[in-house]
Coordinates of C-alpha atoms in Angstrom, one line a residue:
X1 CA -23.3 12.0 -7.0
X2 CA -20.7 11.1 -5.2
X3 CA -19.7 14.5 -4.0
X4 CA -23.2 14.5 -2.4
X5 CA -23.1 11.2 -0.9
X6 CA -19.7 12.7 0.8
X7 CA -21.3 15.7 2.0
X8 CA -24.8 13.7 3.4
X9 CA -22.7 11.4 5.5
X10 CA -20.0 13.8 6.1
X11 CA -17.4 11.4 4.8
X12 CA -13.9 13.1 5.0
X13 CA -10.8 12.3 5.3
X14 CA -8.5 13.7 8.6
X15 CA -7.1 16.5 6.5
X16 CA -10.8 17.6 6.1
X17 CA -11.2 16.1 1.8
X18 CA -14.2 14.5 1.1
X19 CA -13.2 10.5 -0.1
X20 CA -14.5 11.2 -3.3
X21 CA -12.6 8.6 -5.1
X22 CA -13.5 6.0 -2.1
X23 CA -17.2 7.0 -2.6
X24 CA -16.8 6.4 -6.6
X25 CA -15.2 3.1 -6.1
X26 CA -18.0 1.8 -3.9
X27 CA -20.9 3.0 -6.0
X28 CA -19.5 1.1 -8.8
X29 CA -19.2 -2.4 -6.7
X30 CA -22.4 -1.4 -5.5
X31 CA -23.6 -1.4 -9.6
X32 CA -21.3 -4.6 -10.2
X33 CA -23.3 -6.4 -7.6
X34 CA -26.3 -5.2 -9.2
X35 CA -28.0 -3.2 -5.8
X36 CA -28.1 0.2 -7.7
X37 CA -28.1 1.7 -11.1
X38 CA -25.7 4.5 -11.9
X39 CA -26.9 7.0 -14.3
X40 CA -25.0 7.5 -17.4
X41 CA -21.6 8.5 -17.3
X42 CA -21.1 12.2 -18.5
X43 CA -17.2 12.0 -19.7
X44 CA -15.5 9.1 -19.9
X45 CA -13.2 8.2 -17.0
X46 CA -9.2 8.4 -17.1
X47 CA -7.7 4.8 -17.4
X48 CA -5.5 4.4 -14.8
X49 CA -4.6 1.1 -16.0
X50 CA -3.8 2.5 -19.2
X51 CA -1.5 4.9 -18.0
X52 CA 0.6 2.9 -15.9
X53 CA 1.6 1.0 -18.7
X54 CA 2.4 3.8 -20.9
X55 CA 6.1 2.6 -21.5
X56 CA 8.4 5.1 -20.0
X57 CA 12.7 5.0 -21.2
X58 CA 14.6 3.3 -18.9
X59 CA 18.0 1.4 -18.0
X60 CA 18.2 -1.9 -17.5
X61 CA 21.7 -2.5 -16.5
X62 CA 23.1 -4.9 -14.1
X63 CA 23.4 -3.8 -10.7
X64 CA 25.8 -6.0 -8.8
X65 CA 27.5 -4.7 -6.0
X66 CA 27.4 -4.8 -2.0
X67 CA 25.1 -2.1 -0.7
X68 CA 27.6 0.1 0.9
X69 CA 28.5 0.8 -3.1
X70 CA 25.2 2.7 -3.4
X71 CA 24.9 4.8 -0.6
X72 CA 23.4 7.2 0.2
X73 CA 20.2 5.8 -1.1
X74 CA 17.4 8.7 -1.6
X75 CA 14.0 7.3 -0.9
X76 CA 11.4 9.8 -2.3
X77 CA 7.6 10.4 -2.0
X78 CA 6.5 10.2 -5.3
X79 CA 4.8 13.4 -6.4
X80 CA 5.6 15.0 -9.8
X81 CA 3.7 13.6 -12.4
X82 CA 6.6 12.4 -14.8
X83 CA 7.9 10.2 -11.6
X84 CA 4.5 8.6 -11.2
X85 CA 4.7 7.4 -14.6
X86 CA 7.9 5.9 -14.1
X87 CA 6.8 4.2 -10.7
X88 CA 3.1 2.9 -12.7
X89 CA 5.3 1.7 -15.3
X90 CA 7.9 0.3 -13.4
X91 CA 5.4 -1.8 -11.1
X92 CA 3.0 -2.4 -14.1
X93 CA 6.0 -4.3 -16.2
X94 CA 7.9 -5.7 -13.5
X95 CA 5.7 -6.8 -10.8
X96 CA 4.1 -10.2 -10.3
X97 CA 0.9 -8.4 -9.5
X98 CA 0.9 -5.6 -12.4
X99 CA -0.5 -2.3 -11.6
X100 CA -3.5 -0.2 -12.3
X101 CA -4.7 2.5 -10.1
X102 CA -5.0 3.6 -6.5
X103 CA -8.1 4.3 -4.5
X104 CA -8.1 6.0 -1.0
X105 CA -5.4 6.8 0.9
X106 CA -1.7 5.5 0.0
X107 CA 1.9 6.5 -0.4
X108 CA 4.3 5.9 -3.0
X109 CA 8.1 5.8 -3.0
X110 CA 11.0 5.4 -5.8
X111 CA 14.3 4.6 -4.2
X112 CA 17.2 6.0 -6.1
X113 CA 21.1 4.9 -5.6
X114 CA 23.7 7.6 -5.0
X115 CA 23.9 7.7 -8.7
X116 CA 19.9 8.7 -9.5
X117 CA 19.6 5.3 -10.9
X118 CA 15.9 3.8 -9.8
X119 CA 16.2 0.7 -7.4
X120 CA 13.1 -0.4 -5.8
X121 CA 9.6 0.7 -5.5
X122 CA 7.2 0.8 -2.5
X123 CA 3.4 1.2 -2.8
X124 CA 1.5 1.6 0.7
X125 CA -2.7 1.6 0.9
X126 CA -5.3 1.1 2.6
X127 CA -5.2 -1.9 5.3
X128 CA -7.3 -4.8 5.0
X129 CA -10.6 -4.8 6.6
X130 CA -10.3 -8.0 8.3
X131 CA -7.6 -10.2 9.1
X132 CA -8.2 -12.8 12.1
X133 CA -4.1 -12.9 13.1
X134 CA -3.9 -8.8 13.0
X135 CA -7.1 -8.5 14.8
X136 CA -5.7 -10.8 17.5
X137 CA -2.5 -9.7 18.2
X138 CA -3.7 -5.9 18.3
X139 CA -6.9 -7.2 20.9
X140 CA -9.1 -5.6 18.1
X141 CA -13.1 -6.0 18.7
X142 CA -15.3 -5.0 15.5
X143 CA -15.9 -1.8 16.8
X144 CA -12.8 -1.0 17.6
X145 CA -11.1 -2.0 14.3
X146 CA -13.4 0.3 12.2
X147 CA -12.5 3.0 14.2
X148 CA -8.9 2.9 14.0
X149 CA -8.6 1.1 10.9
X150 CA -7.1 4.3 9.0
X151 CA -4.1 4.5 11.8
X152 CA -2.2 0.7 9.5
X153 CA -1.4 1.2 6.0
X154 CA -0.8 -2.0 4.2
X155 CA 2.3 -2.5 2.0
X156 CA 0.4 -3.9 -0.9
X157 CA 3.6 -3.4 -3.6
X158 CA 7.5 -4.0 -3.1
X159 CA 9.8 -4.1 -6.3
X160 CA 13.4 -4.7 -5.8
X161 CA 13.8 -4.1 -10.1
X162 CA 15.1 -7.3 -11.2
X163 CA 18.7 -6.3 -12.9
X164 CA 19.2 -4.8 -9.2
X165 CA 21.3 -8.0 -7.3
X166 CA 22.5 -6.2 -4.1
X167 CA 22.2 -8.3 -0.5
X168 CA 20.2 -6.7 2.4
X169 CA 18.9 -3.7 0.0
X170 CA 15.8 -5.0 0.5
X171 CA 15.6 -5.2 4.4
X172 CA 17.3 -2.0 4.7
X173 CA 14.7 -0.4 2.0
X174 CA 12.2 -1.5 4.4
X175 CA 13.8 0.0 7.5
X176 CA 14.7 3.4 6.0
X177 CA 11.2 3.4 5.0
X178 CA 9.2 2.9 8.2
X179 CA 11.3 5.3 9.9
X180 CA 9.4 8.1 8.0
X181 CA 6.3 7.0 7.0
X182 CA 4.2 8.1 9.4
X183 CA 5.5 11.6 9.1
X184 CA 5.0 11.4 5.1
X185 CA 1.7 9.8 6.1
X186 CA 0.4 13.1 8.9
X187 CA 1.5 15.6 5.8
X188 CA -0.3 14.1 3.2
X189 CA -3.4 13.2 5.4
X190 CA -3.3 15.3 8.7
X191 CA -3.0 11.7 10.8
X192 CA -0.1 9.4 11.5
X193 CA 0.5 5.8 10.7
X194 CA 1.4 3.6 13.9
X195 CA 1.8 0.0 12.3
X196 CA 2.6 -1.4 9.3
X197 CA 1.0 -4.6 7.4
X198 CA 1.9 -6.9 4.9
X199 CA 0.5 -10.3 3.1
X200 CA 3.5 -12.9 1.4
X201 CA 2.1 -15.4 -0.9
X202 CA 3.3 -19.0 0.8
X203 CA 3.7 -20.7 -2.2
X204 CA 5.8 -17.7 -4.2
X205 CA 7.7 -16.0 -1.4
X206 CA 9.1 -16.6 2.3
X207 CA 8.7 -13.1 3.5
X208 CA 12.9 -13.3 3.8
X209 CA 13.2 -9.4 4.0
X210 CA 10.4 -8.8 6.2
X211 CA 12.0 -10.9 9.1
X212 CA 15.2 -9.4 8.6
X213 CA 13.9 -6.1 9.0
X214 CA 11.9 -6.9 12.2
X215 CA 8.3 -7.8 11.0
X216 CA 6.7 -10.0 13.0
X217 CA 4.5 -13.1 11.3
X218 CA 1.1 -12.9 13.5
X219 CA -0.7 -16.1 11.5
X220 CA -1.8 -16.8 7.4
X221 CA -5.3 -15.8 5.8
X222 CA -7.4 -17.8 5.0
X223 CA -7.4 -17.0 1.0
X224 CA -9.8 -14.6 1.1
X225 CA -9.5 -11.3 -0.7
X226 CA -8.7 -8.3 1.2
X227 CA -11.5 -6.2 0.4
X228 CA -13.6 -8.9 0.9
X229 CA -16.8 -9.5 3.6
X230 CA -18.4 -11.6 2.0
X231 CA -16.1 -15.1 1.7
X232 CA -16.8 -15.4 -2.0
X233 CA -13.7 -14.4 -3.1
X234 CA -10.7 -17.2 -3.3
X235 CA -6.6 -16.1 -3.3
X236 CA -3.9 -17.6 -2.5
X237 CA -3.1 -18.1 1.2
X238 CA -0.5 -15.5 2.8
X239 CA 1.9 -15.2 6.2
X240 CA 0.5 -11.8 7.4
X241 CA 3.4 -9.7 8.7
X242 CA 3.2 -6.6 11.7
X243 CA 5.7 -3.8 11.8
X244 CA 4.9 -1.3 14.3
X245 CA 6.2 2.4 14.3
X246 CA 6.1 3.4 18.1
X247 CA 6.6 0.8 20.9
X248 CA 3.2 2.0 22.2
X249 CA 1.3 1.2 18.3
X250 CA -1.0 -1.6 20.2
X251 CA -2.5 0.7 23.1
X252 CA -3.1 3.3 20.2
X253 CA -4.7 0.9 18.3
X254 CA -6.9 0.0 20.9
X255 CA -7.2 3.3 22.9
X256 CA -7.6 6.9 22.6
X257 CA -4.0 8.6 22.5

């Protein structure tokens, strides 16, 4: 059904895939909400969830040290299916948020010391549909937002592992990061990435690593869920953070390259 849907509204990603999972994951709201029926599942579906908890062998060592000790970091696209389970596993147990699956487009990155030992991990997706301060400060209309909505990729997940107590890794985690996204980003998905967003819960964090790699606060939400447009859904109140990739991401945003 959902492979249909894809092909009646010709719903495809830049690289020319049909957002099969996307489609999947709004059907199912769609049955949640009670608008449709869905017919009877055929097989039953692989829990993500499930697997990112799988527990995977790991060391949990202190890490004390001044950054320069560690260098060269390696920063790596997760791909191989062992080093997904470590990442789900990693940001499952160790993350304030847990972890379950992924819909839509996203990126995922394990950063390793100079001596293969697992540091940090970074989880990028798909940007939040509407956030008054972003909006602003790009000079976003409606229209204009849904159209280029797909050129920001949120950072939904960052994970300094907590035996890892090393000053500025996290800034410069952040920096080494946005320097290649966007060209991770136009291989995976045949279209770049020209700003970066983040949300930092108020009352748990003060977005310290974010500033000191250059993101820029643009305003707080107003505790609504990202996904949603209907204002039913209450979460804590975040600083939104900007970090864009060219010094030109604003007019792309707004404007046809």
């Amino acid at each position: 059904m959902s492979q249909e849907i894809c092909v009646i509204w010709n719903w495809v990603a830049a690289n020319g895939q049909f957002k099969d999972m996307a489609c999947r994951t709004m059907l199912l709201k769609l049955e949640r909400r009670g608008y449709l029926q869905l017919p009877e599942r055929r097989t039953a579906g692989r829990n993500n969830a499930f697997i990112g908890h799988i527990p995977i062998e790991h060391s949990t060592t202190i890490i004390e040290c001044v950054l320069q000790d560690l260098t060269p970091l390696n920063i790596e696209v997760v791909q191989s299916s062992e080093t997904l389970r470590l990442f789900n596993h990693l940001l499952a147990k160790y993350h304030y948020l847990g972890f379950g699956s992924t819909v839509g487009e996203n990126m995922k990155y394990i950063v390793y010391d100079c001596y293969r030992r697992p540091l940090a991990c970074l989880l990028f997706g798909s940007a939040a549909w509407k956030v008054a301060g972003r909006d602003q400060e790009i000079g976003w209309n409606s229209k204009t937002r849904q159209e280029r909505l797909h050129l920001i990729t949120s950072n939904t997940r960052f994970l300094i592992l907590p035996w890892v107590k090393v000053p500025h890794l996290a800034s410069h985690v952040l920096g080494r990061t946005s320097r290649r996204i966007s060209d991770d980003w136009m291989k995976k998905y045949s279209h770049p990435i020209v700003m970066l967003e983040t949300f930092v819960e108020q009352d748990r964090f003060h977005g310290t690593c974010y500033q000191a790699a250059n993101w820029q606060c643009v305003g707080q939400t107003q505790g609504r869920s990202r996904n949603d447009r209907y204002s039913k859904l209450t979460v804590p109140v975040k600083d939104v953070y900007l970090y864009p990739l060219t010094k030109k991401a604003k007019e792309r945003l707004c404007h046809e390259p």
